[in-house]
mmCIF file of C-alpha atoms and ligand atoms in Angstrom:
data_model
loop_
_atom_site.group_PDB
_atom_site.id
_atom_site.type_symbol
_atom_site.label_atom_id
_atom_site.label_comp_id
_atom_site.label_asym_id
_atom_site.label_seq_id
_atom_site.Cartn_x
_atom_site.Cartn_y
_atom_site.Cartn_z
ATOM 1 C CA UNK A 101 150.138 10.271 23.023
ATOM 2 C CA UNK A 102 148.349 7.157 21.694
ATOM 3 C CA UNK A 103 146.574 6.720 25.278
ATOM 4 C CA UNK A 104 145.325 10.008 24.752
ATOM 5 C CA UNK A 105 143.810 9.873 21.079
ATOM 6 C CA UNK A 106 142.343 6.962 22.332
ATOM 7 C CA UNK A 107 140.727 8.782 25.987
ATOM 8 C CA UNK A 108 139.773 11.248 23.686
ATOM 9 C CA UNK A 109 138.104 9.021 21.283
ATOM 10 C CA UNK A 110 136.442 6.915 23.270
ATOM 11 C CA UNK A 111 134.837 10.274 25.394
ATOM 12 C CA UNK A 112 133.681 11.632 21.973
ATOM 13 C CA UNK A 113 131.848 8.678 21.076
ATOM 14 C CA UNK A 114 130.319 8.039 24.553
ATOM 15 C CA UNK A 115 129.099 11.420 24.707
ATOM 16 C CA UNK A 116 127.616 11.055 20.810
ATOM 17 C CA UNK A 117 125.398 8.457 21.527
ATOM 18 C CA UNK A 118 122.062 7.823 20.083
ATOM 19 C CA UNK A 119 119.766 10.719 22.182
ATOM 20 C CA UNK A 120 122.801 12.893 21.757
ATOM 21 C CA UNK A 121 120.871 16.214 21.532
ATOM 22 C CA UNK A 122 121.516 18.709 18.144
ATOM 23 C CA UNK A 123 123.431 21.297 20.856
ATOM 24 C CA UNK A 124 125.195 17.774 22.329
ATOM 25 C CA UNK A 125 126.809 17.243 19.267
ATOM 26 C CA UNK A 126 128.246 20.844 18.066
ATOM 27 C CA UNK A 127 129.420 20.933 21.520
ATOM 28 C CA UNK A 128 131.502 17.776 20.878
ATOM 29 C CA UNK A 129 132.260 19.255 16.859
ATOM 30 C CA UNK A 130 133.967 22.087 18.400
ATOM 31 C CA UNK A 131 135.516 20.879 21.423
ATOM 32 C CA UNK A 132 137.264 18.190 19.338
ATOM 33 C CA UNK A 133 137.613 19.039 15.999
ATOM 34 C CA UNK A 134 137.713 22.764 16.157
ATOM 35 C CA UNK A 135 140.402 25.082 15.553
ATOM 36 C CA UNK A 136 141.573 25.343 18.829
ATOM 37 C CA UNK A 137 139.490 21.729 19.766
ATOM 38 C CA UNK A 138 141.840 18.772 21.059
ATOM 39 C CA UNK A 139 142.866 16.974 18.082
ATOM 40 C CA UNK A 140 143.918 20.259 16.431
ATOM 41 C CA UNK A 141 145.909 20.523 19.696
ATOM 42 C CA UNK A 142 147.563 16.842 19.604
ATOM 43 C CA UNK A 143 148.516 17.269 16.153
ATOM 44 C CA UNK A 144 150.353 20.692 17.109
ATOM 45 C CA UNK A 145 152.248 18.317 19.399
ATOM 46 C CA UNK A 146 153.798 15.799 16.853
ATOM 47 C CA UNK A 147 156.569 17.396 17.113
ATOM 48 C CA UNK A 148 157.145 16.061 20.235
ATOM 49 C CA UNK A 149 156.784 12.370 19.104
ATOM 50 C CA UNK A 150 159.967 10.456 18.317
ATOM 51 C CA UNK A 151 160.541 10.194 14.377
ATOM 52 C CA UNK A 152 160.464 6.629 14.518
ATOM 53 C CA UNK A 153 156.812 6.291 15.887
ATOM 54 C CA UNK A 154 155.367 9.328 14.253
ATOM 55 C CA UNK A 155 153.864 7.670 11.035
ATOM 56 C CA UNK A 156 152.232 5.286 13.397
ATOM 57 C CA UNK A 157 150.482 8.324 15.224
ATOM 58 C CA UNK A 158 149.619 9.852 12.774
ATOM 59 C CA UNK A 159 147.804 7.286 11.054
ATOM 60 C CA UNK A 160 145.924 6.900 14.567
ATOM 61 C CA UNK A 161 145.224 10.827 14.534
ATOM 62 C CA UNK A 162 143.784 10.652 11.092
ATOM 63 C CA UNK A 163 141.438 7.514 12.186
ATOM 64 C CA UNK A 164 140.310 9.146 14.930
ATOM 65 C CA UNK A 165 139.334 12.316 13.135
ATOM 66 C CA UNK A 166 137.602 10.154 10.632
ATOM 67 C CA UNK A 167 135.385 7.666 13.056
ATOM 68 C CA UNK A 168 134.545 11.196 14.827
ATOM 69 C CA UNK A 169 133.505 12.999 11.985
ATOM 70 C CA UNK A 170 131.615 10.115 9.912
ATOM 71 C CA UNK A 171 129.559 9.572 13.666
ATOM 72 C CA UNK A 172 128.890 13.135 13.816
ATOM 73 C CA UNK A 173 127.522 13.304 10.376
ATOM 74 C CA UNK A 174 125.451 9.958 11.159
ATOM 75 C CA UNK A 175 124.042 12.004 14.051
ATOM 76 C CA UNK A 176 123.030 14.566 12.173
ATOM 77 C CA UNK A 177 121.565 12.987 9.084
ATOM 78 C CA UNK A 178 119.269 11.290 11.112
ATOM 79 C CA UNK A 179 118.009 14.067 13.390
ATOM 80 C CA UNK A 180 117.113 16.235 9.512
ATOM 81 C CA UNK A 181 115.580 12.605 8.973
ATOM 82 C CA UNK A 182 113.544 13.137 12.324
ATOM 83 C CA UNK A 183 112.990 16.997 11.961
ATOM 84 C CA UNK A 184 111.304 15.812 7.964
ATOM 85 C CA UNK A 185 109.241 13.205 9.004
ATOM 86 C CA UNK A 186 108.004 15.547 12.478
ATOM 87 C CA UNK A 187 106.927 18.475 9.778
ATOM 88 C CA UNK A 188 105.144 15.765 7.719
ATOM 89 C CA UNK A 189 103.218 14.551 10.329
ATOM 90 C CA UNK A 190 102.571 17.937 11.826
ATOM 91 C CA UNK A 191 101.718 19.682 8.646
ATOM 92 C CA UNK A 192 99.758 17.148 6.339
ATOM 93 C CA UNK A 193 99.258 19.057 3.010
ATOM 94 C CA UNK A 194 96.622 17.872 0.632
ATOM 95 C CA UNK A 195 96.958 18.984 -2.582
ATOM 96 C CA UNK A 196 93.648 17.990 -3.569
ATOM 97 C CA UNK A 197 92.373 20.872 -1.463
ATOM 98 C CA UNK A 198 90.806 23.652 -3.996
ATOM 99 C CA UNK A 199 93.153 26.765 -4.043
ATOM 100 C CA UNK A 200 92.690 30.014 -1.823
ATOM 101 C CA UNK A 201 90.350 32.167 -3.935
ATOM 102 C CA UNK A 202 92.041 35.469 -4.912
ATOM 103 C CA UNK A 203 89.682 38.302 -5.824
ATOM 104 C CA UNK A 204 89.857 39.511 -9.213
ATOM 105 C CA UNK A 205 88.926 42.588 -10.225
ATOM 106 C CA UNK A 206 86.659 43.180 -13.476
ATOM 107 C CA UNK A 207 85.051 45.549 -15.576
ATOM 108 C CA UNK A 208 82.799 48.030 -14.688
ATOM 109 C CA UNK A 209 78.905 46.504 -16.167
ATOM 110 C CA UNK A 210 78.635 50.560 -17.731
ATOM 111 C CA UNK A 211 82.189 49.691 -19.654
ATOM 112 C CA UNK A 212 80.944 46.101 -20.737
ATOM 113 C CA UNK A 213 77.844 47.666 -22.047
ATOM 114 C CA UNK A 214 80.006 50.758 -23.711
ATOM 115 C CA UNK A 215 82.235 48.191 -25.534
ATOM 116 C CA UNK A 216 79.917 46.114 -26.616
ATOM 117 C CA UNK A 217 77.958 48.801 -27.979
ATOM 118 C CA UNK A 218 81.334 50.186 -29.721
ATOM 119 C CA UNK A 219 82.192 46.581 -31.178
ATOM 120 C CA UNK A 220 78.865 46.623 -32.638
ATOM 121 C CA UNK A 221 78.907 50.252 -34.355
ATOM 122 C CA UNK A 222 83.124 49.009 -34.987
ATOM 123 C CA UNK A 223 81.689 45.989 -36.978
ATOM 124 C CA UNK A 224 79.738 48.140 -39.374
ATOM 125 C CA UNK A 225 82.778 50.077 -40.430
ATOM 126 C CA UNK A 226 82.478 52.906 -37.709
ATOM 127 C CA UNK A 227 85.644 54.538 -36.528
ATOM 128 C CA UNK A 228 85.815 55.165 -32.762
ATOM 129 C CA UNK A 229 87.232 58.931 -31.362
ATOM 130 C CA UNK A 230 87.585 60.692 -28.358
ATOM 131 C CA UNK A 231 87.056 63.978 -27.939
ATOM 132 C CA UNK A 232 87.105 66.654 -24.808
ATOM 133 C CA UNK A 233 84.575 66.514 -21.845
ATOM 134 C CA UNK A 234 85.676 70.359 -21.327
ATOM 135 C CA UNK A 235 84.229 72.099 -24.421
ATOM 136 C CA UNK A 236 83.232 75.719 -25.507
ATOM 137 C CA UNK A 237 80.038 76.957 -25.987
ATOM 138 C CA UNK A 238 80.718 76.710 -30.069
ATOM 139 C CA UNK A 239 81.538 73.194 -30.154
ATOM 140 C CA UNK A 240 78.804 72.798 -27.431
ATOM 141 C CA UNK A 241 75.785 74.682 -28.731
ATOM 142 C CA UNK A 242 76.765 76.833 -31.446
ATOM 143 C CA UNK A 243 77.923 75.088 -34.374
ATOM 144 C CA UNK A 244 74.908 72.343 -33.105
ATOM 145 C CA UNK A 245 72.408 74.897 -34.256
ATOM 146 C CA UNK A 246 71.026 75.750 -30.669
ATOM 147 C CA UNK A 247 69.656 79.458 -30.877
ATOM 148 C CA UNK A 248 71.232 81.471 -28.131
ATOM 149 C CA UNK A 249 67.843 81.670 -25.984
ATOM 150 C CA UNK A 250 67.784 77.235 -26.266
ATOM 151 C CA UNK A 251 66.933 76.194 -22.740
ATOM 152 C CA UNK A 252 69.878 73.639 -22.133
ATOM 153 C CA UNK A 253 72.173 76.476 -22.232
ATOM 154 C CA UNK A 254 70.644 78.095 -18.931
ATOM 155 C CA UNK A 255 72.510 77.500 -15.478
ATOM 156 C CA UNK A 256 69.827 75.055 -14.405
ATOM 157 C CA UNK A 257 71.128 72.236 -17.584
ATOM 158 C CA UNK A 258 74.915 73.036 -17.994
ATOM 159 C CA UNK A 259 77.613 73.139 -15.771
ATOM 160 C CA UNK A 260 79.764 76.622 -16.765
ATOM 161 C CA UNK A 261 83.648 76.678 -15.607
ATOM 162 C CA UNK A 262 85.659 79.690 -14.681
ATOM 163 C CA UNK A 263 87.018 81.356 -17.766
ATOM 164 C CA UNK A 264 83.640 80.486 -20.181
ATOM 165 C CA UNK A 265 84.233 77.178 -20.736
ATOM 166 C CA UNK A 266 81.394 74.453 -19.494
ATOM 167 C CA UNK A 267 81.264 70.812 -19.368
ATOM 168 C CA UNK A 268 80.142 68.868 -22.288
ATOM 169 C CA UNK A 269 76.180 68.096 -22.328
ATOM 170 C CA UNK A 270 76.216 65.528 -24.723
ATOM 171 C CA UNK A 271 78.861 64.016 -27.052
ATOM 172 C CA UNK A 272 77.722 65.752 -29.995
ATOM 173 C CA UNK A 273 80.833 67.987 -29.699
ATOM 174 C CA UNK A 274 81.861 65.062 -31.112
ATOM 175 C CA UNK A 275 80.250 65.752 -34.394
ATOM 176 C CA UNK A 276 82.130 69.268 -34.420
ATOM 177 C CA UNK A 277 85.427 67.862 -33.307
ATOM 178 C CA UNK A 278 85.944 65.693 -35.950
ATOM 179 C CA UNK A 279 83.906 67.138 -38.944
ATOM 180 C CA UNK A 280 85.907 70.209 -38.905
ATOM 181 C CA UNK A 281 89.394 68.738 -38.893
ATOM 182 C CA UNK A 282 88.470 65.894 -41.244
ATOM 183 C CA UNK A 283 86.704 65.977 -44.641
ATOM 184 C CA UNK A 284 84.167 62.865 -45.642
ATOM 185 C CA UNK A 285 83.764 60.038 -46.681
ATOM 186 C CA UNK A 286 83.573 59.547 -42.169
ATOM 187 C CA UNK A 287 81.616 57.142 -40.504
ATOM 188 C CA UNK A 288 82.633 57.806 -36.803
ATOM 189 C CA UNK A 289 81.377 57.142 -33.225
ATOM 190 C CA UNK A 290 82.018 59.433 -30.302
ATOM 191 C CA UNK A 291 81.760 57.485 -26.880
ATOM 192 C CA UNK A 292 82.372 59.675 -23.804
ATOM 193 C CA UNK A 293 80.927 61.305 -20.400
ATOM 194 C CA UNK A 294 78.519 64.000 -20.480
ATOM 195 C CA UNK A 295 77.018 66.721 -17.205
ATOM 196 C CA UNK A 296 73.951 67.819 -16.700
ATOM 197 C CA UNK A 297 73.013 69.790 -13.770
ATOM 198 C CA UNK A 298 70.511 66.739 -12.555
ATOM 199 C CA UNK A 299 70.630 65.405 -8.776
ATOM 200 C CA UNK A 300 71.647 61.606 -9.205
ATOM 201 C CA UNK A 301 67.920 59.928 -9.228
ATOM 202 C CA UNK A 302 66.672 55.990 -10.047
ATOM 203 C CA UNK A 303 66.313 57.882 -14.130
ATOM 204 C CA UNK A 304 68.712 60.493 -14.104
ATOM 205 C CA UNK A 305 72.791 60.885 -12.914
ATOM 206 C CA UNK A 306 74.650 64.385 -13.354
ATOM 207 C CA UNK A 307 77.372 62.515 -14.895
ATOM 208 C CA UNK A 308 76.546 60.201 -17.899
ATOM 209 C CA UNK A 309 77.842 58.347 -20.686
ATOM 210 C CA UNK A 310 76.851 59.150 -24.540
ATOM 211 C CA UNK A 311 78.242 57.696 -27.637
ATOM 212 C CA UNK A 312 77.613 60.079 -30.352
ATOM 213 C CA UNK A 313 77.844 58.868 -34.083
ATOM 214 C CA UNK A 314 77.853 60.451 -37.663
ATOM 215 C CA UNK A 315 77.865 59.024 -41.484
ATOM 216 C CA UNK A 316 78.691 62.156 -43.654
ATOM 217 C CA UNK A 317 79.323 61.589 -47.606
ATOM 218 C CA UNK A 318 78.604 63.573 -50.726
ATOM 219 C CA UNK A 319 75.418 64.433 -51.104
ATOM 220 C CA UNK A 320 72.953 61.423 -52.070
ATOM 221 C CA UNK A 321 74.942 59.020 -50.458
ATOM 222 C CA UNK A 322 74.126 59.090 -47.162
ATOM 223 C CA UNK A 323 70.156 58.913 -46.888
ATOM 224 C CA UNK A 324 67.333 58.798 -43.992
ATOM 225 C CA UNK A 325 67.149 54.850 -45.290
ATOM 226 C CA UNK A 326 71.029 54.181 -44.272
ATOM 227 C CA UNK A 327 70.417 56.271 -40.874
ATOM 228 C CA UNK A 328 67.613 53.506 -40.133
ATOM 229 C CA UNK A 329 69.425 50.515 -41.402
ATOM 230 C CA UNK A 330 72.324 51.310 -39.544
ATOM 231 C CA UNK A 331 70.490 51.840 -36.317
ATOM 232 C CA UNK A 332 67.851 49.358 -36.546
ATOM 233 C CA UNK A 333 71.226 46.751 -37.209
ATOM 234 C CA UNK A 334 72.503 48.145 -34.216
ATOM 235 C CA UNK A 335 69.017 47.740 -32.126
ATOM 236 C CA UNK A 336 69.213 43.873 -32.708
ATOM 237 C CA UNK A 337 72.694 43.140 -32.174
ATOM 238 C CA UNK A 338 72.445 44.904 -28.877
ATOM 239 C CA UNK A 339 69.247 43.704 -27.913
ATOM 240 C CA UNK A 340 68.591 40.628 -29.521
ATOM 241 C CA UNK A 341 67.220 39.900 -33.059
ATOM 242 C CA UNK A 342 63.886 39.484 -32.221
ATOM 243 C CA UNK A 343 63.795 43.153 -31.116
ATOM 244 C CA UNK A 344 61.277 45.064 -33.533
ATOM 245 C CA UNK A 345 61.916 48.528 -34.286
ATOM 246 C CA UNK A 346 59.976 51.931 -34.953
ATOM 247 C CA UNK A 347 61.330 55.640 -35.930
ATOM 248 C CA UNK A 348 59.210 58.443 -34.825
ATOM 249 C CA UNK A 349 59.580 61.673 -35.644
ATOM 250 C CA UNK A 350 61.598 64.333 -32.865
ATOM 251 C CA UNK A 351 63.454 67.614 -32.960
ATOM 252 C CA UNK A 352 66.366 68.160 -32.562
ATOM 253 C CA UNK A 353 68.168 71.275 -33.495
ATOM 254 C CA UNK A 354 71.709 69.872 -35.187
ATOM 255 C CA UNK A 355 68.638 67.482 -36.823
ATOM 256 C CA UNK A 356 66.585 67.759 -39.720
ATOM 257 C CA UNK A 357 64.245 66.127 -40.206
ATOM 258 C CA UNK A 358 64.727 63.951 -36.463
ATOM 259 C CA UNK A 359 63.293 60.786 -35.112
ATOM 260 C CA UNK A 360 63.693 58.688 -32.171
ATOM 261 C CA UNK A 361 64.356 55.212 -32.147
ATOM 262 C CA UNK A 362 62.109 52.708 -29.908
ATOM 263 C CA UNK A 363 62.380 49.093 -29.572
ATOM 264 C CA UNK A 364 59.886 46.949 -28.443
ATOM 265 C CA UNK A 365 59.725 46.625 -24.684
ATOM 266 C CA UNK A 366 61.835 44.065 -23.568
ATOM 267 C CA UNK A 367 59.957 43.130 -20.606
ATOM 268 C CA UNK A 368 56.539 42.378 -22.107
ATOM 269 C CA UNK A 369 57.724 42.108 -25.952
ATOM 270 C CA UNK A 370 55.404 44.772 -26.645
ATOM 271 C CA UNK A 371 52.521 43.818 -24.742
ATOM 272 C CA UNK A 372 52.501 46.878 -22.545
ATOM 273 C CA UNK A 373 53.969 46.704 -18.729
ATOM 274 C CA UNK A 374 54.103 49.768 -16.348
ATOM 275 C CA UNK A 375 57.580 49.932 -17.450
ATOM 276 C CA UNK A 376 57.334 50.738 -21.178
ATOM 277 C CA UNK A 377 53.594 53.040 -19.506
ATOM 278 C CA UNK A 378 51.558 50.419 -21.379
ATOM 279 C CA UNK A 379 52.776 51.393 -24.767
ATOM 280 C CA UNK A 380 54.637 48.486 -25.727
ATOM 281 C CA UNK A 381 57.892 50.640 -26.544
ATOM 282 C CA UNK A 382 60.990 52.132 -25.224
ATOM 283 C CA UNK A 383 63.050 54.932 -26.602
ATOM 284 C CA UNK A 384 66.721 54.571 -26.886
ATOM 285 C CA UNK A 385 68.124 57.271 -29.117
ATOM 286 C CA UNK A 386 67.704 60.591 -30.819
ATOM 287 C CA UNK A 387 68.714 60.621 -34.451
ATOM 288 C CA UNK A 388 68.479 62.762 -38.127
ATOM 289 C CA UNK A 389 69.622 64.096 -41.185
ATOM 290 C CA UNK A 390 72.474 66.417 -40.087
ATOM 291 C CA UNK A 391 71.333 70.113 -40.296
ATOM 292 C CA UNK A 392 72.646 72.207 -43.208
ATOM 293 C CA UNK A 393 73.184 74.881 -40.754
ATOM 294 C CA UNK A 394 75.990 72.234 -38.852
ATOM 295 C CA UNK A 395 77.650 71.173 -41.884
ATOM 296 C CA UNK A 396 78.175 75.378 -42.772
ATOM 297 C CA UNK A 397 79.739 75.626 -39.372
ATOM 298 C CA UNK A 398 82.434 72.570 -39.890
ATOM 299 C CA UNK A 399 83.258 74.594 -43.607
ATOM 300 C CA UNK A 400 81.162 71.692 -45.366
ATOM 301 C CA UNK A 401 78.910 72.907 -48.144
ATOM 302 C CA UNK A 402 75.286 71.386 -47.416
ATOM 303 C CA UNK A 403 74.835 71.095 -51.493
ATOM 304 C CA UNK A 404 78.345 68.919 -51.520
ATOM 305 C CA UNK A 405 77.510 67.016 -48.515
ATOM 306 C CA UNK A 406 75.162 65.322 -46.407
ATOM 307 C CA UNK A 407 74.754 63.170 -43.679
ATOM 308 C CA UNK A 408 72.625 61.489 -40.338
ATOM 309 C CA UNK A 409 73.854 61.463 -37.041
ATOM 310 C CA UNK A 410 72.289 60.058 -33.459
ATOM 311 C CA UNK A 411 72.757 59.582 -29.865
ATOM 312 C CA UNK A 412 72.412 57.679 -26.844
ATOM 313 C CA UNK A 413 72.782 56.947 -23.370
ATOM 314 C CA UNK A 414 74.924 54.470 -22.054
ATOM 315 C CA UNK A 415 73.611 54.172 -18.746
ATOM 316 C CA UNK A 416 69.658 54.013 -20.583
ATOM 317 C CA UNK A 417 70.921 51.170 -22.874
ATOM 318 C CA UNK A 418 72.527 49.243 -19.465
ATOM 319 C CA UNK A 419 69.733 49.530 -17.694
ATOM 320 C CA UNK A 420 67.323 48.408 -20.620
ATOM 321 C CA UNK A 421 69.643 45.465 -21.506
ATOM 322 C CA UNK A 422 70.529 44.499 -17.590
ATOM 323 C CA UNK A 423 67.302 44.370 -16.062
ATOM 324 C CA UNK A 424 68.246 46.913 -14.105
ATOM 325 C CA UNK A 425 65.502 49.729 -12.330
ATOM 326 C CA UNK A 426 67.582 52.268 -10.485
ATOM 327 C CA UNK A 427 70.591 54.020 -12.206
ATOM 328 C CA UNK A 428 72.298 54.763 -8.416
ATOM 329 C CA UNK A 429 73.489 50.865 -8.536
ATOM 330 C CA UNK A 430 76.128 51.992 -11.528
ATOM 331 C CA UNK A 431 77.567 54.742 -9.462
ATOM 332 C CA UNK A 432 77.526 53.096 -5.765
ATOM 333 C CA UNK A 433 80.046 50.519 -6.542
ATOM 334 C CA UNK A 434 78.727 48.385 -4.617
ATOM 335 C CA UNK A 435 80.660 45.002 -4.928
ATOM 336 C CA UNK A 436 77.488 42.287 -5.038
ATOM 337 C CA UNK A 437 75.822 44.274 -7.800
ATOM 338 C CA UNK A 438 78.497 44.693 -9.847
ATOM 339 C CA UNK A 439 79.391 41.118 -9.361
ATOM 340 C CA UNK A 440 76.141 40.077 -11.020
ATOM 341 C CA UNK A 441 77.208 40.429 -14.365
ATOM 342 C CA UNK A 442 80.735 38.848 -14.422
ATOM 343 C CA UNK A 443 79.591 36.565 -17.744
ATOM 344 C CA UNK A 444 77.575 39.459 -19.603
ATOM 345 C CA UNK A 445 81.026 39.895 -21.753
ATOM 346 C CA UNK A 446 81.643 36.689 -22.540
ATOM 347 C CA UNK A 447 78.221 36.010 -23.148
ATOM 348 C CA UNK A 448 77.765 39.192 -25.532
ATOM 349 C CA UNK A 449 80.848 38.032 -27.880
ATOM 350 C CA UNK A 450 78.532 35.161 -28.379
HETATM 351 N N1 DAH B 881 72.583 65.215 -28.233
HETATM 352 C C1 DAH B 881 71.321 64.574 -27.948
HETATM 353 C C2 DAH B 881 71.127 64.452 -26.453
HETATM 354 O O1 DAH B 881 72.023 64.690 -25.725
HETATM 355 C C3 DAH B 881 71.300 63.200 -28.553
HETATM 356 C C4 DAH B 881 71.224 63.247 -30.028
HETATM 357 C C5 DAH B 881 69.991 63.304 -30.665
HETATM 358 C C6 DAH B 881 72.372 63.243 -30.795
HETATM 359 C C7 DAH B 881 69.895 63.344 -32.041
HETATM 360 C C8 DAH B 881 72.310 63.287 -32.184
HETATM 361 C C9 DAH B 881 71.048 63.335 -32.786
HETATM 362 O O2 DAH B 881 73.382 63.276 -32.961
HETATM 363 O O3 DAH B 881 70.978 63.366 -34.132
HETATM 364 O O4 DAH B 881 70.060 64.115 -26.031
#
């Protein structure tokens, strides 16, 4: 029995010699130490060994075991060693690398421009609301003082939908919306899409944004001089301070009396440019004294009340403010324009 612990040993370690490959050595694991390996096998056989010497053996069996298993784990600490230091040298990482760019995503330059112009109507006490894109022709026209034979409600301007309702033309349903479910003091500003039956041009796009906005109080409180304080405020936070300013008078029917807002062209300062047609200014929005006719339809009493109201185009301000000469480049989504403007928000909050 001791001759054979000893054969065996003596194979084991032969055959777990230095090169001993990963497979060499869970060969010899399971042959020898296994459950059904040869040591497990000689110890079954104790039995067999006279009482007298079987403390002796099995001391021998136990040192055996032990030499094996602290040679096999030698072995194999040094080949996870080898595998390391291999992968190291294959695979030499330098953290100092920059990082894989990810893309990130941003916001649209039309919604930059849209909240921007929001935070600056927001600042002077505005409210914001939403109201529908699919209207009726009261909220549309109606109660907005158009007379029933106004050209913008013919098929050519307004997009009608099964069952008599049409899509918004402007955001002065807005004005309607809110008025007529809210009484004043309100100070509010409608932002939303618009349709107009126009094919998408460098000026013109059949889908638009507007942001309507309305000041109503009791009567003598809300003057012509508030309506251009208010917008010529807005005018230079959007466009920069040095922007001057002119109101000229318009029609409009929910208006009266109406004016238009120009700033001085921001190309040539108000030099005149074949942009601004050599005028030196640039329109931006429609504005007035809310007709008495509108504030009957809300249930306001024009003698109680009174009020001014404007609005404008989103996509006219963007382009004004951007630099930019063909509306298309909003709607293409076309990756390396949009990308241009990545710093115009953090640069407006300046
Ligand atoms: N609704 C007009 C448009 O779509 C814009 C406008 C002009 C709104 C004058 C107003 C206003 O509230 O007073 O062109």
């Amino acid at each position: 029995m001791r001759e054979q612990l000893e054969a065996l040993r003596a194979a084991a370690l032969a055959e777990l010699g230095d090169r001993a490959s990963a497979e060499q050595i869970e060969a010899v694991r399971v042959r020898v130490l296994g459950r059904g390996g040869e040591l497990t096998e000689v110890m079954r056989r104790m039995r067999e060994v006279p009482a007298a010497e079987r403390p002796a053996i099995g001391q021998l069996v136990n040192q055996v075991k032990r030499e094996i298993e602290s040679r096999l784990e030698a072995l194999q600490e040094r080949q996870r060693a080898a595998a390391l230091a291999r992968s190291l040298g294959e695979a030499r990482l330098d953290v100092t690398l920059p990082g894989a760019r990810i893309p990130r995503g941003r916001l649209h330059p039309l919604t930059l421009v849209m909240e921007q112009m929001l935070d600056i109507f927001a600042s002077m006490g505005f409210e914001v609301a939403a109201t529908q894109d699919v209207e009726d022709d009261f909220h549309n026209f109606e109660a907005l003082n158009f007379p029933p034979d106004h050209p913008a409600r013919e098929m050519q301007d307004t997009f009608f939908l099964p069952g008599g309702m049409l899509l918004r033309t402007h955001t002065s349903n807005g004005q309607i919306r809110v008025m007529q479910h809210r009484k004043p003091p309100l100070a509010v500003v409608c932002p939303g899409n618009c349709y107009r039956r126009d094919e998408l041009s460098v000026r013109a796009s059949p889908m638009f944004g507007q942001i309507e906005g309305f000041m109503v109080d009791r009567a003598g409180r809300v003057t012509m001089a508030h309506l251009k304080g208010v917008l010529s405020e807005f005018a230079r936070a959007f466009y920069g301070p040095q922007t001057a300013v002119r109101f000229r008078a318009s029609f409009f029917p929910f208006t009266e009396p109406s004016a238009e807002l120009d700033i001085s062209c921001l190309l040539c300062a108000g030099a005149g440019c074949r942009v601004c047609k050599q005028s030196g200014w640039t329109e931006i929005l429609g504005s007035g004294m809310i007709h008495p006719n509108v504030l009957r339809k809300v249930g306001y009493d024009p003698a109680e009340y009174q009020g001014f109201a404007f609005g404008m185009g989103v996509e006219r301000q963007a382009l004004l403010k951007l630099g930019v000469d063909d509306m298309r480049l909003f709607f293409e989504n076309d990756l390396r324009f949009l990308g241009q403007f990545p710093s115009f928000a953090a640069r407006s909050a300046s």
